[in-house]
Amino acid sequence: MTVPLSVLDLAPVAEGQTVGDSLAASVALARAAEASGYRRVWYAEHHNMPTIASSATSVLIAHVAAHTSRIRLGAGGVMLPNHSPLVVAEQFGTLESLHPGRIDLGLGRAPGSDRTTSYALRRDPGAADRFADDVLELQAFLAGESRVPGVQAVPGAGTRVPLYVLGSSLFGAQLAAALGLPYAFASHFAPAALEQAVDVYRRGFRPSEQLAEPYVLAAVNVVAAEDGDDAREQLRTVRRSFVKRILQRGPDAPLLDDEQVDALLASDQGAQLADMLRYSVAGTPDEVVDYLGWFAEHARADELVVAFQSPDAGRRVRSLELTAARALVPA
């Protein structure tokens, strides 16, 4: 591979598994990523999702960092409108103080939840409209140049934790370009605007203290196995679970079996759902690496963030290792 590979870990909670099992699996995945030469592992903030255990992102990063030694760890991302910039600066300043040079902070403006959960988070309905200002306020706290007179982030001030803007639309691309920050596109589940957003970002980029040249990270789903048919069956299982997670929210949601999900995905009505996982590959390690090479060029990406999507923890680690064996030099 000509671009670095990193990992997105959603800390999935499989059927019959506890949250503790899921978090132990996240440690195992990060340790394998470190040994295999991946650049970083990111965790995403989601709320009120029984199958995802990464809601307390900074806590999870701290736990994984204590069980690894070199690999960068971070949020991909913190949904900034859910929090005050000061609290985020304190949390990630603490992480950087404990694990110097290993912490990233990706920022998104989506709620990471549904409307009812947004209320439970006490999220201000207008918070997303202040996202750009909140990013600047957070950046200043981390630089020790507070925009709020008399208030400093302790810990946090002077740590200069690197910021990344996450997005799936032109808004994030424009903001990242204007602020001179790296841009991470959520193409693993929201692929539609990838090419246009990257073009907008690269054309509009302004150098900053953090970054002299534009830097694009693009996310992609991967299942690698020695047997390509096995990998493709794993991806089918994951795709079904993805659809069920979207459609089966709330007590009144219909319960769908696998045949019903497959029929939905094959229908005109299900085309949009199916397209959400457009940038996915399942196959042998050689097939996976060939696809990743194509995708890096297609996305004009400087780095790929891989969501390993096997249905269970053991096969996710194996998929990560098989991909690395063809694409990376072990650390």
Short mmCIF file of C-alpha atoms in Angstrom, two decimals:
data_model
loop_
_atom_site.label_atom_id
_atom_site.label_comp_id
_atom_site.label_asym_id
_atom_site.label_seq_id
_atom_site.Cartn_x
_atom_site.Cartn_y
_atom_site.Cartn_z
CA MET A 1 0.00 0.00 0.00
CA THR A 2 1.19 3.53 -0.77
CA VAL A 3 -0.94 5.13 1.98
CA PRO A 4 -1.03 4.36 5.71
CA LEU A 5 -3.83 2.26 7.15
CA SER A 6 -5.64 2.97 10.41
CA VAL A 7 -8.55 1.34 12.22
CA LEU A 8 -12.05 2.47 13.18
CA ASP A 9 -13.40 0.37 16.07
CA LEU A 10 -17.09 0.79 16.92
CA ALA A 11 -16.72 -1.55 19.92
CA PRO A 12 -19.59 -3.74 18.67
CA VAL A 13 -21.56 -5.79 21.19
CA ALA A 14 -22.48 -9.07 19.52
CA GLU A 15 -25.55 -11.13 20.43
CA GLY A 16 -24.89 -13.03 23.65
CA GLN A 17 -21.93 -10.77 24.49
CA THR A 18 -21.57 -8.34 27.39
CA VAL A 19 -20.25 -4.80 27.17
CA GLY A 20 -17.24 -6.02 29.14
CA ASP A 21 -16.60 -8.61 26.45
CA SER A 22 -16.82 -5.92 23.79
CA LEU A 23 -14.34 -3.63 25.53
CA ALA A 24 -11.90 -6.49 26.05
CA ALA A 25 -12.18 -7.18 22.33
CA SER A 26 -11.36 -3.52 21.61
CA VAL A 27 -8.16 -3.89 23.62
CA ALA A 28 -7.25 -7.04 21.69
CA LEU A 29 -7.94 -5.33 18.35
CA ALA A 30 -5.79 -2.31 19.25
CA ARG A 31 -2.93 -4.52 20.42
CA ALA A 32 -3.10 -6.44 17.14
CA ALA A 33 -3.19 -3.16 15.18
CA GLU A 34 -0.13 -1.91 17.05
CA ALA A 35 1.80 -5.11 16.38
CA SER A 36 0.78 -5.11 12.70
CA GLY A 37 1.86 -1.57 11.83
CA TYR A 38 -1.42 0.37 11.64
CA ARG A 39 -1.04 4.10 12.29
CA ARG A 40 -3.93 4.74 14.69
CA VAL A 41 -7.19 3.38 16.13
CA TRP A 42 -10.22 5.64 16.47
CA TYR A 43 -13.45 5.20 18.43
CA ALA A 44 -16.76 6.87 17.57
CA GLU A 45 -19.30 8.43 19.93
CA HIS A 46 -22.72 6.78 19.66
CA HIS A 47 -25.56 6.79 22.17
CA ASN A 48 -28.54 4.56 22.94
CA MET A 49 -27.38 1.80 20.60
CA PRO A 50 -27.37 -1.61 22.33
CA THR A 51 -24.89 -3.02 19.81
CA ILE A 52 -22.22 -0.27 20.14
CA ALA A 53 -20.18 0.28 23.32
CA SER A 54 -18.11 3.35 22.41
CA SER A 55 -20.37 6.05 23.87
CA ALA A 56 -17.88 7.19 26.55
CA THR A 57 -15.16 7.69 23.96
CA SER A 58 -12.50 9.33 26.12
CA VAL A 59 -12.87 6.64 28.81
CA LEU A 60 -12.44 3.89 26.23
CA ILE A 61 -9.36 5.61 24.77
CA ALA A 62 -7.81 5.82 28.23
CA HIS A 63 -8.40 2.12 28.86
CA VAL A 64 -6.96 1.03 25.51
CA ALA A 65 -4.00 3.39 25.84
CA ALA A 66 -3.10 1.79 29.16
CA HIS A 67 -2.96 -1.62 27.43
CA THR A 68 -0.89 -0.50 24.42
CA SER A 69 2.41 1.35 24.15
CA ARG A 70 2.94 3.06 20.77
CA ILE A 71 -0.08 3.26 18.51
CA ARG A 72 -1.99 6.52 18.26
CA LEU A 73 -5.51 6.46 19.69
CA GLY A 74 -8.31 8.91 19.35
CA ALA A 75 -11.89 9.86 18.74
CA GLY A 76 -13.35 9.40 15.32
CA GLY A 77 -15.11 11.22 16.65
CA VAL A 78 -16.43 13.21 19.55
CA MET A 79 -19.77 14.79 18.61
CA LEU A 80 -18.85 18.28 19.79
CA PRO A 81 -22.39 19.73 20.01
CA ASN A 82 -23.09 17.15 22.75
CA HIS A 83 -20.39 18.69 24.97
CA SER A 84 -18.83 21.97 26.03
CA PRO A 85 -15.46 22.68 24.38
CA LEU A 86 -13.91 23.13 27.83
CA VAL A 87 -14.89 19.64 29.01
CA VAL A 88 -13.57 18.06 25.80
CA ALA A 89 -10.31 20.00 26.15
CA GLU A 90 -9.94 18.79 29.75
CA GLN A 91 -10.66 15.17 28.83
CA PHE A 92 -8.29 15.02 25.87
CA GLY A 93 -5.73 17.16 27.64
CA THR A 94 -5.76 14.55 30.39
CA LEU A 95 -5.31 11.77 27.84
CA GLU A 96 -2.41 13.59 26.17
CA SER A 97 -0.77 14.23 29.55
CA LEU A 98 -1.01 10.52 30.40
CA HIS A 99 0.02 9.28 26.93
CA PRO A 100 2.12 12.02 25.28
CA GLY A 101 2.18 12.07 21.49
CA ARG A 102 -0.43 9.32 21.10
CA ILE A 103 -3.80 11.10 21.20
CA ASP A 104 -5.98 12.37 18.32
CA LEU A 105 -9.25 14.31 18.55
CA GLY A 106 -11.68 13.97 15.66
CA LEU A 107 -14.75 16.22 15.84
CA GLY A 108 -18.19 15.80 14.33
CA ARG A 109 -21.36 17.86 14.57
CA ALA A 110 -23.97 15.09 14.31
CA PRO A 111 -25.75 13.98 17.51
CA GLY A 112 -24.59 10.37 17.29
CA SER A 113 -28.10 9.43 18.37
CA ASP A 114 -31.81 9.87 17.69
CA ARG A 115 -33.95 12.86 18.68
CA THR A 116 -35.15 11.39 21.98
CA THR A 117 -31.59 10.54 22.98
CA SER A 118 -30.52 14.05 22.05
CA TYR A 119 -33.01 15.30 24.64
CA ALA A 120 -31.58 12.91 27.23
CA LEU A 121 -28.13 14.33 26.45
CA ARG A 122 -29.55 17.82 27.11
CA ARG A 123 -28.32 18.73 23.65
CA ASP A 124 -29.11 22.29 22.63
CA PRO A 125 -31.09 22.14 19.34
CA GLY A 126 -29.00 25.01 17.99
CA ALA A 127 -25.64 23.57 19.02
CA ALA A 128 -24.80 22.23 15.56
CA ASP A 129 -25.08 25.77 14.19
CA ARG A 130 -22.25 26.83 16.53
CA PHE A 131 -19.98 23.95 15.54
CA ALA A 132 -17.34 26.10 13.81
CA ASP A 133 -17.11 28.48 16.76
CA ASP A 134 -16.94 25.56 19.19
CA VAL A 135 -14.06 24.00 17.23
CA LEU A 136 -12.15 27.28 17.46
CA GLU A 137 -12.89 27.58 21.17
CA LEU A 138 -11.70 24.01 21.78
CA GLN A 139 -8.58 24.55 19.68
CA ALA A 140 -7.74 27.67 21.70
CA PHE A 141 -8.17 25.84 25.01
CA LEU A 142 -5.75 23.14 23.85
CA ALA A 143 -3.24 25.75 22.70
CA GLY A 144 -3.38 27.61 26.01
CA GLU A 145 -4.86 30.65 24.24
CA SER A 146 -8.35 30.68 25.71
CA ARG A 147 -11.07 32.63 23.94
CA VAL A 148 -13.00 32.75 27.24
CA PRO A 149 -11.40 35.36 29.50
CA GLY A 150 -10.24 33.95 32.82
CA VAL A 151 -10.82 30.29 31.87
CA GLN A 152 -8.09 27.75 31.07
CA ALA A 153 -8.34 24.02 30.39
CA VAL A 154 -6.52 22.18 33.17
CA PRO A 155 -5.35 19.66 32.01
CA GLY A 156 -5.38 20.63 28.35
CA ALA A 157 -3.78 24.05 27.97
CA GLY A 158 -0.64 23.77 25.87
CA THR A 159 -1.12 20.11 24.95
CA ARG A 160 -2.12 21.00 21.36
CA VAL A 161 -3.86 17.68 20.78
CA PRO A 162 -4.21 17.46 16.97
CA LEU A 163 -7.73 18.09 15.71
CA TYR A 164 -9.47 16.42 12.77
CA VAL A 165 -12.79 17.47 11.26
CA LEU A 166 -15.11 14.54 10.52
CA GLY A 167 -17.88 14.77 8.00
CA SER A 168 -20.04 13.27 5.30
CA SER A 169 -21.07 16.49 3.56
CA LEU A 170 -19.64 19.65 2.06
CA PHE A 171 -19.98 21.56 5.33
CA GLY A 172 -17.24 19.59 7.08
CA ALA A 173 -15.01 19.80 4.01
CA GLN A 174 -15.36 23.57 3.85
CA LEU A 175 -14.72 24.00 7.57
CA ALA A 176 -11.66 21.73 7.61
CA ALA A 177 -10.25 23.59 4.61
CA ALA A 178 -10.86 27.02 6.13
CA LEU A 179 -9.25 26.05 9.46
CA GLY A 180 -6.35 24.15 7.90
CA LEU A 181 -7.23 20.88 9.63
CA PRO A 182 -7.17 17.26 8.38
CA TYR A 183 -10.49 16.04 6.99
CA ALA A 184 -11.88 12.57 7.66
CA PHE A 185 -14.79 11.45 5.48
CA ALA A 186 -17.31 8.90 6.78
CA SER A 187 -17.45 6.97 3.52
CA HIS A 188 -17.92 3.66 5.37
CA PHE A 189 -21.61 4.47 5.90
CA ALA A 190 -22.33 7.78 4.10
CA PRO A 191 -20.59 7.57 0.72
CA ALA A 192 -22.66 9.88 -1.48
CA ALA A 193 -20.64 13.12 -1.26
CA LEU A 194 -17.15 11.62 -0.98
CA GLU A 195 -15.65 12.80 -4.27
CA GLN A 196 -17.23 16.25 -4.19
CA ALA A 197 -16.31 16.85 -0.53
CA VAL A 198 -12.68 15.86 -1.05
CA ASP A 199 -12.47 18.16 -4.06
CA VAL A 200 -13.96 21.07 -2.09
CA TYR A 201 -11.53 20.44 0.77
CA ARG A 202 -8.42 20.20 -1.39
CA ARG A 203 -9.26 23.26 -3.48
CA GLY A 204 -10.17 25.41 -0.48
CA PHE A 205 -7.44 24.34 1.96
CA ARG A 206 -5.58 27.09 3.82
CA PRO A 207 -2.35 26.17 5.63
CA SER A 208 -2.39 26.42 9.42
CA GLU A 209 -0.06 26.00 12.37
CA GLN A 210 -1.17 22.36 12.62
CA LEU A 211 -1.07 21.45 8.93
CA ALA A 212 0.81 22.82 5.90
CA GLU A 213 -0.86 20.69 3.20
CA PRO A 214 -4.34 19.16 2.90
CA TYR A 215 -4.69 15.71 4.45
CA VAL A 216 -7.63 13.41 3.71
CA LEU A 217 -8.62 10.30 5.62
CA ALA A 218 -11.34 8.14 4.06
CA ALA A 219 -13.14 5.26 5.78
CA VAL A 220 -13.86 1.86 4.23
CA ASN A 221 -15.37 -1.44 5.39
CA VAL A 222 -13.21 -4.58 5.16
CA VAL A 223 -13.61 -8.30 5.74
CA ALA A 224 -10.54 -10.37 4.91
CA ALA A 225 -10.30 -14.16 5.24
CA GLU A 226 -8.17 -16.95 3.78
CA ASP A 227 -11.34 -18.15 2.02
CA GLY A 228 -12.91 -15.40 -0.06
CA ASP A 229 -16.36 -17.00 0.05
CA ASP A 230 -16.20 -17.04 3.83
CA ALA A 231 -15.29 -13.34 3.85
CA ARG A 232 -18.21 -12.50 1.58
CA GLU A 233 -20.62 -14.46 3.79
CA GLN A 234 -19.31 -12.57 6.82
CA LEU A 235 -20.03 -9.27 5.07
CA ARG A 236 -23.56 -10.43 4.22
CA THR A 237 -24.12 -11.14 7.91
CA VAL A 238 -22.79 -7.73 8.88
CA ARG A 239 -24.91 -6.00 6.24
CA ARG A 240 -28.04 -7.64 7.65
CA SER A 241 -27.11 -6.54 11.16
CA PHE A 242 -26.53 -3.01 9.90
CA VAL A 243 -30.01 -2.84 8.37
CA LYS A 244 -31.63 -4.27 11.50
CA ARG A 245 -29.83 -1.72 13.68
CA ILE A 246 -31.25 1.10 11.55
CA LEU A 247 -34.79 -0.22 11.25
CA GLN A 248 -35.35 -1.95 14.58
CA ARG A 249 -35.22 1.02 16.94
CA GLY A 250 -37.87 1.45 19.60
CA PRO A 251 -40.42 -0.96 21.06
CA ASP A 252 -42.78 -0.69 18.08
CA ALA A 253 -40.18 -1.37 15.40
CA PRO A 254 -40.81 -4.48 13.25
CA LEU A 255 -38.58 -7.50 13.89
CA LEU A 256 -37.08 -8.65 10.60
CA ASP A 257 -35.56 -12.04 9.86
CA ASP A 258 -32.62 -12.55 7.49
CA GLU A 259 -34.81 -13.37 4.48
CA GLN A 260 -36.84 -10.21 4.95
CA VAL A 261 -33.68 -8.10 5.23
CA ASP A 262 -32.20 -9.66 2.09
CA ALA A 263 -35.44 -9.02 0.20
CA LEU A 264 -35.46 -5.41 1.37
CA LEU A 265 -31.87 -4.85 0.28
CA ALA A 266 -32.68 -6.30 -3.15
CA SER A 267 -35.71 -4.05 -3.64
CA ASP A 268 -35.91 -0.55 -5.09
CA GLN A 269 -36.98 0.71 -1.66
CA GLY A 270 -33.89 -0.81 -0.05
CA ALA A 271 -31.41 0.58 -2.57
CA GLN A 272 -30.54 3.57 -0.40
CA LEU A 273 -29.85 1.34 2.60
CA ALA A 274 -27.70 -0.97 0.49
CA ASP A 275 -25.76 1.99 -0.89
CA MET A 276 -24.77 3.16 2.60
CA LEU A 277 -22.17 0.37 2.62
CA ARG A 278 -21.04 1.10 -0.96
CA TYR A 279 -17.36 1.25 -0.03
CA SER A 280 -16.94 -2.25 1.34
CA VAL A 281 -14.75 -5.16 0.33
CA ALA A 282 -14.80 -8.80 1.36
CA GLY A 283 -12.39 -11.38 0.06
CA THR A 284 -8.93 -12.85 0.30
CA PRO A 285 -6.10 -10.58 1.51
CA ASP A 286 -4.96 -10.00 -2.07
CA GLU A 287 -8.49 -9.03 -3.15
CA VAL A 288 -8.82 -6.71 -0.16
CA VAL A 289 -5.50 -4.95 -0.76
CA ASP A 290 -6.25 -4.51 -4.47
CA TYR A 291 -9.55 -2.85 -3.54
CA LEU A 292 -7.91 -0.63 -0.92
CA GLY A 293 -5.40 0.56 -3.51
CA TRP A 294 -8.23 1.44 -5.87
CA PHE A 295 -10.23 3.13 -3.12
CA ALA A 296 -7.28 5.27 -1.97
CA GLU A 297 -6.92 6.63 -5.52
CA HIS A 298 -10.68 7.03 -5.94
CA ALA A 299 -10.99 8.97 -2.67
CA ARG A 300 -7.74 10.91 -3.23
CA ALA A 301 -6.93 9.85 0.31
CA ASP A 302 -3.69 10.32 2.20
CA GLU A 303 -4.73 7.65 4.72
CA LEU A 304 -7.42 4.99 4.92
CA VAL A 305 -9.39 4.29 8.09
CA VAL A 306 -10.54 0.68 7.99
CA ALA A 307 -13.64 -0.57 9.77
CA PHE A 308 -13.08 -4.32 10.10
CA GLN A 309 -16.59 -5.69 9.90
CA SER A 310 -16.45 -9.40 10.73
CA PRO A 311 -19.34 -10.58 12.93
CA ASP A 312 -17.20 -11.54 15.95
CA ALA A 313 -14.08 -10.33 17.70
CA GLY A 314 -11.80 -13.21 16.73
CA ARG A 315 -12.50 -12.87 13.04
CA ARG A 316 -12.09 -9.06 13.20
CA VAL A 317 -8.58 -9.49 14.60
CA ARG A 318 -7.81 -12.12 11.97
CA SER A 319 -9.11 -9.85 9.20
CA LEU A 320 -6.92 -7.02 10.51
CA GLU A 321 -3.85 -9.26 10.60
CA LEU A 322 -4.41 -10.73 7.14
CA THR A 323 -4.83 -7.26 5.63
CA ALA A 324 -1.69 -5.99 7.34
CA ALA A 325 0.34 -8.98 6.18
CA ARG A 326 -0.24 -7.90 2.55
CA ALA A 327 -0.24 -4.15 3.03
CA LEU A 328 1.91 -3.07 5.97
CA VAL A 329 5.33 -3.45 7.54
CA PRO A 330 4.94 -4.57 11.19
CA ALA A 331 5.92 -1.99 13.80
#
